[in-house]
Amino acid sequence: MIPRRNVGIEPLWKIRARLWARSLRKNWGLFWESRIGPLGLAIILFFVLLMVAHPILMATVWDPRVYDPVVGFDRAMVGRHPAPPSWAHPLGTDPIGRDILSQLMWSTRSEFALGVTSALITVVIGTFIGAVCAYFGGVVDTFFMRLADLVMLFPFIALLMVLRSIVTLDLWRLALVMGVLSGFGGITIILKAQALTVKVKPYIEAAKVAGGSAFHIIRRHIVPNIMPLSFLYMMFNVTGAVFTEAVLSYFGLLDIRMSWGIMIHTAESAGYLGAFGQYWWLWAPPGAAITLLCFAFYLVGRGLDTVVNPRLRKR
Amino acid sequence: MLRYIGWRLAQISVTFFLFLTVVFLLFQAMPGDYTKQFIMNPRIPPEARRALQERLGLTGSVWDQYLHYVRNVFTGNLGISFQYYPREVWDVIKERLPRTAVLFLVADLLAFGVGYPLGKYIAWKRGKLSDYAVTVTGVLFYTIFTPLLALILLFVFSNVLGWFRSGGFLTPSVWLRPPVDPQVVFLLLAATIGGILALGGGIFFLTKRIGHPRPRNWARRSLILLLLACAALGWYRSGIGTYAWDIVWHMFLPVLAVTLISFGGTMLLMRDSMLEVIREDYITTAKAKGLPDKVVRDKHAARTALLPTITNFTIGLGFIVSGGIVTETMFSWKGMGLTYLEAVLQQDFPLAMGCLIFTGILVLLLHLVVDVLYAFLDPRISY
Amino acid sequence: MPLLDVRNLTMHYVTKMGDVHAVDDVSFMIEAGEAIGLVGESGCGKTSIALTLLRLLPDNARFLGGQVLFEGKDLTHIPEEEMRKIRWRGISMIFQAAMNSLNPVYRVGDQIIEAIQNHLPISYREAKRRVSELFELVGLPPEVIDRYPHEYSGGMKQRAVIAMALACDPKLVIADEPTTALDVIVQDHILRRIDEVRKKLNMAMMYISHDIAVIAEVSQRLGVMYAGCLVEFGDTVTIFKRPAHPYTVALMSAFPSIKGEKRKLQGLPGEPPDLLQPPLGCRFHPRCAYATAICAQRAPRYEEIEPGHLVACWNPRSGRA
């Protein structure tokens, strides 16, 4: 509770900060109670650790000539690549003598960069369009809803496969394309539905009466109220982006130097996937990493769902 | 209801036209016209290229090309595949489309059959250990890297257990001197599945008016068993049963893979939708009526929760199709996905374009089926 | 033996902030064929009592003690399967939100038939005939039996829900705010209809409402609840003539009487207490104009001050004849 007598003396930002901290505490409690959310968060933190540890290891223990994820090569083991896990290479080496663990850790960074960038673009576009559609309705609404139908119709991976013949897709371009495309997709429908429930609230009417412009109302009243849902969908979009990148890399369709998908692609194109159990270290670590990261972001999304959507909570 | 379906049909047609246009523009954006691949191919004479250009209207203005293209799509005149020269694109698609359709149909039905009861069950047990365990498992399968899942399935079922061959559409050694074309056998199989589904649905609706649940369920079960028995007997007596069985055998792993990656979606949707429905007053009323817990759960909560699950199902369709492309590739199941991937990799653009268009049609048809189903299930749609 | 004998019923809701003392030491009786009313502000535990009787409480409710004797059987201790048979057949309920008490995907008639067939061994056809009788009883045309809830108007839904509650000839019907969602004219009409049916079928009825004037019309005895406690119970006439608890007095002056003389309406100062930390002693004492020192220290006993008139108050206003 805010002691009422303090309002006059205390600066507004302090009160805001305290309110914010309080709602954060409450929401964190709900998130924690979902149990699956924290599990996802723990996995993500684990990957963050891997990401941070890589440059440190490269600077201290690992010799860059041997352990560089792209151009490294272990001369001491010539002829024995791909080598199974050993003390020198905890996850073994790939067919051309590079350290798997180093590749795995190094790629974490680009996966995060890709996933978060793409999801951020998606959410910014989706939130804005959702809010605009809900506020204005009419032709604008119809247009964007049909567009969303259309985007949902395209199997993403199929579309990107063609796009790749038109432009070379490096990491950032891929993030941009995926972000923009899914921003106009299903997310606008969901966010618009949410924005519609906000639009009928009395304070929107009050803001209109007070002479607020459409842009002002969208920015200050509608968008903040659909933000939690946007944030939630951002998590699902990270999953989607990481997954799509991995599949495309696996087929060798991307212009990326190293990623988890490419690691499996390397193993496959060198013919090591046929003998399945024999060269497990070539596919299992990157495969597991892709799965775990997608899994983790999805779980965090579901955990946030119980925070954002009161109907899913326990009574 | 007819008006609702008609309205959805109109919407879907508009979407389809937009889709066609986008595909057209996409291929327009490619450097050069897409017959340029024919120059490099020694097997294809230059006259053939010119003939193809003529046929696809690639010589005219962009607008002419577009009109040509739309007309060609509706007449199945999609040009010649470069990869399978001199086969027509339509010819290739005609062969591959049923394979994908059957794979998806069977897998999605199975995924629904698994996801729906599981979602219902875990929502009822919310907060219990089984809820967490099943949710986490479902999410894991839903987000698993599809090639990894395929590799694991192949390893377990063909390397360790030795039950299945490692992929493909059929076992060549079985088909040395087949009395019929494999495609015919496959189409017959597809027809059988479709027939069973249609008749099963018919049985369901016919028996709906039997008041008491016990004779109703008994009638349903026995009639469906009878139907399945008839189908099995028919295939057994047909003389091509072994060939059909070979194809079914090859379908097993891809179907399993698609089922596993997509059941989680239905399950989680169903769970959330159930959790919302459980809070409704009519659930308390149903309990107060003294109905057994199972009846409240299955008849009152799950049946109502099914509606939003069905509508949300379409949002995840694109994801499932993407998963399908990967699955087909991993199991060398020559459906639209694999054909498309190969066409893109070989720059066989007429074929790639055809695949994209027909995948779109397939997805749209699914949307339509879902819409019709929804209209049937929701009594509130009556206009 | 009374039809229903509730003794010292206590029930809390467990929340993150602590226990909500929703029902505290409540005792009352209902005779067969009798109509009683339970009155109190919203959130005072009326609905919680009803849900406790039917054992339909949400997961976070904790039953802490007391007995619910229905025809001599303690409903709090019988197995779930046996309880299931008592629901609707023994005790049925008209829920507060009748609008949402019908499942939107099933025909209204089928939802009633379902209840009938669940308890009575009769055929679908017979059950349907019964439904049309019930519809006639509550004033619904029989042709709407096969319609879906969304095709019903609010008043029709309300009637259908009442018909549903009567479907298995229950011995006791709990009507939780049966008419709040309706306009005044329909309200009165429906209440009268329920009362007629009750007399005809000789059922006991427990009305729950926040509006003392409305249910006084149809109940023979009244219970007044405040903050989870039953503070006064007695004959409707007695309570109107000689209200003993200060809260009852306040409650009666807060509503205009339909028939009574014109008088000034009075509000009650203060707010109902936070049931997470109910006040010590008498729960009403912070708002009571007649509170004395003891009121804040010890809860008053719930005792008879004249035959059939029970009050929980240290300083009852009148009645002590």
mmCIF file of N, CA and C in Angstrom, chain A residues 8-76:
data_model
loop_
_atom_site.group_PDB
_atom_site.id
_atom_site.type_symbol
_atom_site.label_atom_id
_atom_site.label_comp_id
_atom_site.label_asym_id
_atom_site.label_seq_id
_atom_site.Cartn_x
_atom_site.Cartn_y
_atom_site.Cartn_z
ATOM 1 N N GLY A 8 2.136 13.620 -1.920
ATOM 2 C CA GLY A 8 2.491 14.990 -2.226
ATOM 3 C C GLY A 8 3.990 15.227 -2.200
ATOM 4 N N ILE A 9 4.691 14.533 -1.299
ATOM 5 C CA ILE A 9 6.107 14.823 -1.115
ATOM 6 C C ILE A 9 6.977 14.005 -2.066
ATOM 7 N N GLU A 10 6.606 12.733 -2.205
ATOM 8 C CA GLU A 10 7.468 11.835 -2.961
ATOM 9 C C GLU A 10 7.389 12.116 -4.458
ATOM 10 N N PRO A 11 8.522 12.091 -5.131
ATOM 11 C CA PRO A 11 8.461 12.284 -6.583
ATOM 12 C C PRO A 11 7.715 11.120 -7.248
ATOM 13 N N LEU A 12 7.103 11.436 -8.366
ATOM 14 C CA LEU A 12 6.245 10.460 -9.034
ATOM 15 C C LEU A 12 7.019 9.217 -9.471
ATOM 16 N N TRP A 13 8.236 9.442 -9.920
ATOM 17 C CA TRP A 13 8.983 8.294 -10.448
ATOM 18 C C TRP A 13 9.243 7.252 -9.377
ATOM 19 N N LYS A 14 9.392 7.736 -8.123
ATOM 20 C CA LYS A 14 9.651 6.789 -7.042
ATOM 21 C C LYS A 14 8.444 5.898 -6.809
ATOM 22 N N ILE A 15 7.273 6.534 -6.862
ATOM 23 C CA ILE A 15 6.052 5.769 -6.666
ATOM 24 C C ILE A 15 5.900 4.772 -7.801
ATOM 25 N N ARG A 16 6.171 5.265 -9.006
ATOM 26 C CA ARG A 16 6.070 4.378 -10.170
ATOM 27 C C ARG A 16 7.010 3.196 -10.019
ATOM 28 N N ALA A 17 8.249 3.498 -9.617
ATOM 29 C CA ALA A 17 9.240 2.438 -9.476
ATOM 30 C C ALA A 17 8.766 1.420 -8.451
ATOM 31 N N ARG A 18 8.189 1.916 -7.363
ATOM 32 C CA ARG A 18 7.761 0.988 -6.333
ATOM 33 C C ARG A 18 6.587 0.132 -6.805
ATOM 34 N N LEU A 19 5.659 0.755 -7.492
ATOM 35 C CA LEU A 19 4.536 0.006 -8.041
ATOM 36 C C LEU A 19 5.034 -1.059 -9.008
ATOM 37 N N TRP A 20 5.995 -0.627 -9.818
ATOM 38 C CA TRP A 20 6.543 -1.522 -10.816
ATOM 39 C C TRP A 20 7.221 -2.712 -10.135
ATOM 40 N N ALA A 21 8.009 -2.404 -9.087
ATOM 41 C CA ALA A 21 8.703 -3.463 -8.369
ATOM 42 C C ALA A 21 7.697 -4.416 -7.736
ATOM 43 N N ARG A 22 6.611 -3.844 -7.247
ATOM 44 C CA ARG A 22 5.640 -4.700 -6.594
ATOM 45 C C ARG A 22 4.962 -5.634 -7.586
ATOM 46 N N SER A 23 4.587 -5.077 -8.756
ATOM 47 C CA SER A 23 3.923 -5.945 -9.729
ATOM 48 C C SER A 23 4.917 -6.972 -10.271
ATOM 49 N N LEU A 24 6.169 -6.554 -10.361
ATOM 50 C CA LEU A 24 7.194 -7.495 -10.814
ATOM 51 C C LEU A 24 7.294 -8.664 -9.834
ATOM 52 N N ARG A 25 7.295 -8.337 -8.527
ATOM 53 C CA ARG A 25 7.392 -9.381 -7.507
ATOM 54 C C ARG A 25 6.212 -10.341 -7.608
ATOM 55 N N LYS A 26 5.053 -9.764 -7.786
ATOM 56 C CA LYS A 26 3.839 -10.584 -7.854
ATOM 57 C C LYS A 26 3.898 -11.488 -9.090
ATOM 58 N N ASN A 27 4.277 -10.874 -10.233
ATOM 59 C CA ASN A 27 4.324 -11.647 -11.471
ATOM 60 C C ASN A 27 5.395 -12.712 -11.431
ATOM 61 N N TRP A 28 6.516 -12.363 -10.796
ATOM 62 C CA TRP A 28 7.573 -13.358 -10.673
ATOM 63 C C TRP A 28 7.059 -14.541 -9.860
ATOM 64 N N GLY A 29 6.291 -14.235 -8.815
ATOM 65 C CA GLY A 29 5.706 -15.300 -8.001
ATOM 66 C C GLY A 29 4.832 -16.215 -8.842
ATOM 67 N N LEU A 30 4.005 -15.618 -9.687
ATOM 68 C CA LEU A 30 3.128 -16.418 -10.547
ATOM 69 C C LEU A 30 3.941 -17.242 -11.531
ATOM 70 N N PHE A 31 4.975 -16.584 -12.068
ATOM 71 C CA PHE A 31 5.836 -17.266 -13.039
ATOM 72 C C PHE A 31 6.496 -18.468 -12.372
ATOM 73 N N TRP A 32 6.981 -18.233 -11.157
ATOM 74 C CA TRP A 32 7.670 -19.290 -10.424
ATOM 75 C C TRP A 32 6.724 -20.455 -10.153
ATOM 76 N N GLU A 33 5.473 -20.127 -9.861
ATOM 77 C CA GLU A 33 4.509 -21.155 -9.544
ATOM 78 C C GLU A 33 4.186 -22.045 -10.742
ATOM 79 N N SER A 34 4.364 -21.496 -11.956
ATOM 80 C CA SER A 34 4.063 -22.300 -13.137
ATOM 81 C C SER A 34 5.031 -23.465 -13.286
ATOM 82 N N ARG A 35 6.153 -23.414 -12.577
ATOM 83 C CA ARG A 35 7.169 -24.488 -12.555
ATOM 84 C C ARG A 35 7.855 -24.734 -13.892
ATOM 85 N N ILE A 36 7.088 -24.742 -15.003
ATOM 86 C CA ILE A 36 7.749 -25.027 -16.268
ATOM 87 C C ILE A 36 8.492 -23.787 -16.747
ATOM 88 N N GLY A 37 7.991 -22.608 -16.403
ATOM 89 C CA GLY A 37 8.669 -21.365 -16.774
ATOM 90 C C GLY A 37 10.083 -21.314 -16.222
ATOM 91 N N PRO A 38 10.246 -21.488 -14.922
ATOM 92 C CA PRO A 38 11.599 -21.462 -14.355
ATOM 93 C C PRO A 38 12.514 -22.532 -14.952
ATOM 94 N N LEU A 39 11.936 -23.685 -15.277
ATOM 95 C CA LEU A 39 12.755 -24.735 -15.902
ATOM 96 C C LEU A 39 13.333 -24.215 -17.221
ATOM 97 N N GLY A 40 12.473 -23.591 -18.037
ATOM 98 C CA GLY A 40 12.934 -23.021 -19.298
ATOM 99 C C GLY A 40 13.996 -21.965 -19.066
ATOM 100 N N LEU A 41 13.739 -21.112 -18.066
ATOM 101 C CA LEU A 41 14.678 -20.034 -17.764
ATOM 102 C C LEU A 41 16.029 -20.605 -17.367
ATOM 103 N N ALA A 42 16.015 -21.685 -16.599
ATOM 104 C CA ALA A 42 17.269 -22.302 -16.165
ATOM 105 C C ALA A 42 18.059 -22.791 -17.378
ATOM 106 N N ILE A 43 17.347 -23.400 -18.335
ATOM 107 C CA ILE A 43 18.034 -23.900 -19.532
ATOM 108 C C ILE A 43 18.625 -22.726 -20.313
ATOM 109 N N ILE A 44 17.846 -21.649 -20.440
ATOM 110 C CA ILE A 44 18.355 -20.478 -21.172
ATOM 111 C C ILE A 44 19.596 -19.933 -20.479
ATOM 112 N N LEU A 45 19.561 -19.868 -19.156
ATOM 113 C CA LEU A 45 20.724 -19.366 -18.415
ATOM 114 C C LEU A 45 21.932 -20.253 -18.667
ATOM 115 N N PHE A 46 21.698 -21.541 -18.746
ATOM 116 C CA PHE A 46 22.783 -22.465 -19.023
ATOM 117 C C PHE A 46 23.440 -22.129 -20.371
ATOM 118 N N PHE A 47 22.586 -21.843 -21.372
ATOM 119 C CA PHE A 47 23.145 -21.496 -22.680
ATOM 120 C C PHE A 47 23.868 -20.152 -22.638
ATOM 121 N N VAL A 48 23.351 -19.231 -21.830
ATOM 122 C CA VAL A 48 24.035 -17.942 -21.690
ATOM 123 C C VAL A 48 25.429 -18.173 -21.119
ATOM 124 N N LEU A 49 25.487 -19.070 -20.148
ATOM 125 C CA LEU A 49 26.786 -19.398 -19.554
ATOM 126 C C LEU A 49 27.748 -19.929 -20.615
ATOM 127 N N LEU A 50 27.242 -20.849 -21.457
ATOM 128 C CA LEU A 50 28.071 -21.405 -22.529
ATOM 129 C C LEU A 50 28.590 -20.290 -23.422
ATOM 130 N N MET A 51 27.662 -19.361 -23.735
ATOM 131 C CA MET A 51 28.007 -18.273 -24.641
ATOM 132 C C MET A 51 29.112 -17.416 -24.038
ATOM 133 N N VAL A 52 28.968 -17.089 -22.753
ATOM 134 C CA VAL A 52 29.943 -16.218 -22.094
ATOM 135 C C VAL A 52 31.281 -16.932 -21.922
ATOM 136 N N ALA A 53 31.193 -18.245 -21.670
ATOM 137 C CA ALA A 53 32.427 -18.979 -21.365
ATOM 138 C C ALA A 53 33.323 -19.124 -22.582
ATOM 139 N N HIS A 54 32.713 -19.102 -23.787
ATOM 140 C CA HIS A 54 33.529 -19.400 -24.965
ATOM 141 C C HIS A 54 34.704 -18.450 -25.172
ATOM 142 N N PRO A 55 34.443 -17.126 -25.226
ATOM 143 C CA PRO A 55 35.594 -16.230 -25.411
ATOM 144 C C PRO A 55 36.626 -16.344 -24.280
ATOM 145 N N ILE A 56 36.144 -16.604 -23.078
ATOM 146 C CA ILE A 56 37.079 -16.725 -21.953
ATOM 147 C C ILE A 56 37.980 -17.935 -22.156
ATOM 148 N N LEU A 57 37.363 -19.059 -22.553
ATOM 149 C CA LEU A 57 38.141 -20.269 -22.786
ATOM 150 C C LEU A 57 39.134 -20.065 -23.925
ATOM 151 N N MET A 58 38.672 -19.388 -24.974
ATOM 152 C CA MET A 58 39.552 -19.153 -26.121
ATOM 153 C C MET A 58 40.751 -18.305 -25.709
ATOM 154 N N ALA A 59 40.510 -17.374 -24.790
ATOM 155 C CA ALA A 59 41.584 -16.475 -24.387
ATOM 156 C C ALA A 59 42.539 -17.156 -23.415
ATOM 157 N N THR A 60 42.060 -18.158 -22.689
ATOM 158 C CA THR A 60 42.918 -18.749 -21.664
ATOM 159 C C THR A 60 43.389 -20.158 -22.007
ATOM 160 N N VAL A 61 42.458 -21.115 -22.003
ATOM 161 C CA VAL A 61 42.876 -22.517 -22.093
ATOM 162 C C VAL A 61 43.042 -23.005 -23.525
ATOM 163 N N TRP A 62 42.117 -22.603 -24.397
ATOM 164 C CA TRP A 62 42.089 -23.180 -25.736
ATOM 165 C C TRP A 62 42.987 -22.422 -26.698
ATOM 166 N N ASP A 63 43.783 -23.178 -27.419
ATOM 167 C CA ASP A 63 44.644 -22.603 -28.453
ATOM 168 C C ASP A 63 43.786 -22.294 -29.684
ATOM 169 N N PRO A 64 43.721 -21.047 -30.112
ATOM 170 C CA PRO A 64 42.835 -20.687 -31.228
ATOM 171 C C PRO A 64 43.115 -21.489 -32.497
ATOM 172 N N ARG A 65 44.346 -21.887 -32.702
ATOM 173 C CA ARG A 65 44.633 -22.621 -33.939
ATOM 174 C C ARG A 65 43.946 -23.989 -33.936
ATOM 175 N N VAL A 66 43.800 -24.553 -32.739
ATOM 176 C CA VAL A 66 43.183 -25.865 -32.633
ATOM 177 C C VAL A 66 41.674 -25.745 -32.420
ATOM 178 N N TYR A 67 41.300 -24.774 -31.591
ATOM 179 C CA TYR A 67 39.921 -24.755 -31.120
ATOM 180 C C TYR A 67 39.022 -23.754 -31.829
ATOM 181 N N ASP A 68 39.558 -23.023 -32.806
ATOM 182 C CA ASP A 68 38.674 -22.085 -33.497
ATOM 183 C C ASP A 68 37.506 -22.873 -34.111
ATOM 184 N N PRO A 69 36.270 -22.386 -33.877
ATOM 185 C CA PRO A 69 35.097 -23.178 -34.318
ATOM 186 C C PRO A 69 35.010 -23.336 -35.829
ATOM 187 N N VAL A 70 35.592 -22.400 -36.600
ATOM 188 C CA VAL A 70 35.428 -22.484 -38.050
ATOM 189 C C VAL A 70 36.706 -22.958 -38.740
ATOM 190 N N VAL A 71 37.842 -22.387 -38.338
ATOM 191 C CA VAL A 71 39.073 -22.727 -39.074
ATOM 192 C C VAL A 71 40.055 -23.527 -38.232
ATOM 193 N N GLY A 72 39.658 -23.941 -37.037
ATOM 194 C CA GLY A 72 40.579 -24.699 -36.183
ATOM 195 C C GLY A 72 40.835 -26.093 -36.735
ATOM 196 N N PHE A 73 41.952 -26.692 -36.303
ATOM 197 C CA PHE A 73 42.257 -28.056 -36.726
ATOM 198 C C PHE A 73 43.253 -28.650 -35.741
ATOM 199 N N ASP A 74 42.951 -29.842 -35.293
ATOM 200 C CA ASP A 74 43.866 -30.461 -34.341
ATOM 201 C C ASP A 74 44.853 -31.363 -35.083
ATOM 202 N N ARG A 75 46.090 -30.851 -35.259
ATOM 203 C CA ARG A 75 47.110 -31.603 -35.988
ATOM 204 C C ARG A 75 47.548 -32.858 -35.251
ATOM 205 N N ALA A 76 47.435 -32.809 -33.932
ATOM 206 C CA ALA A 76 47.909 -33.950 -33.139
ATOM 207 C C ALA A 76 47.123 -35.210 -33.453
#
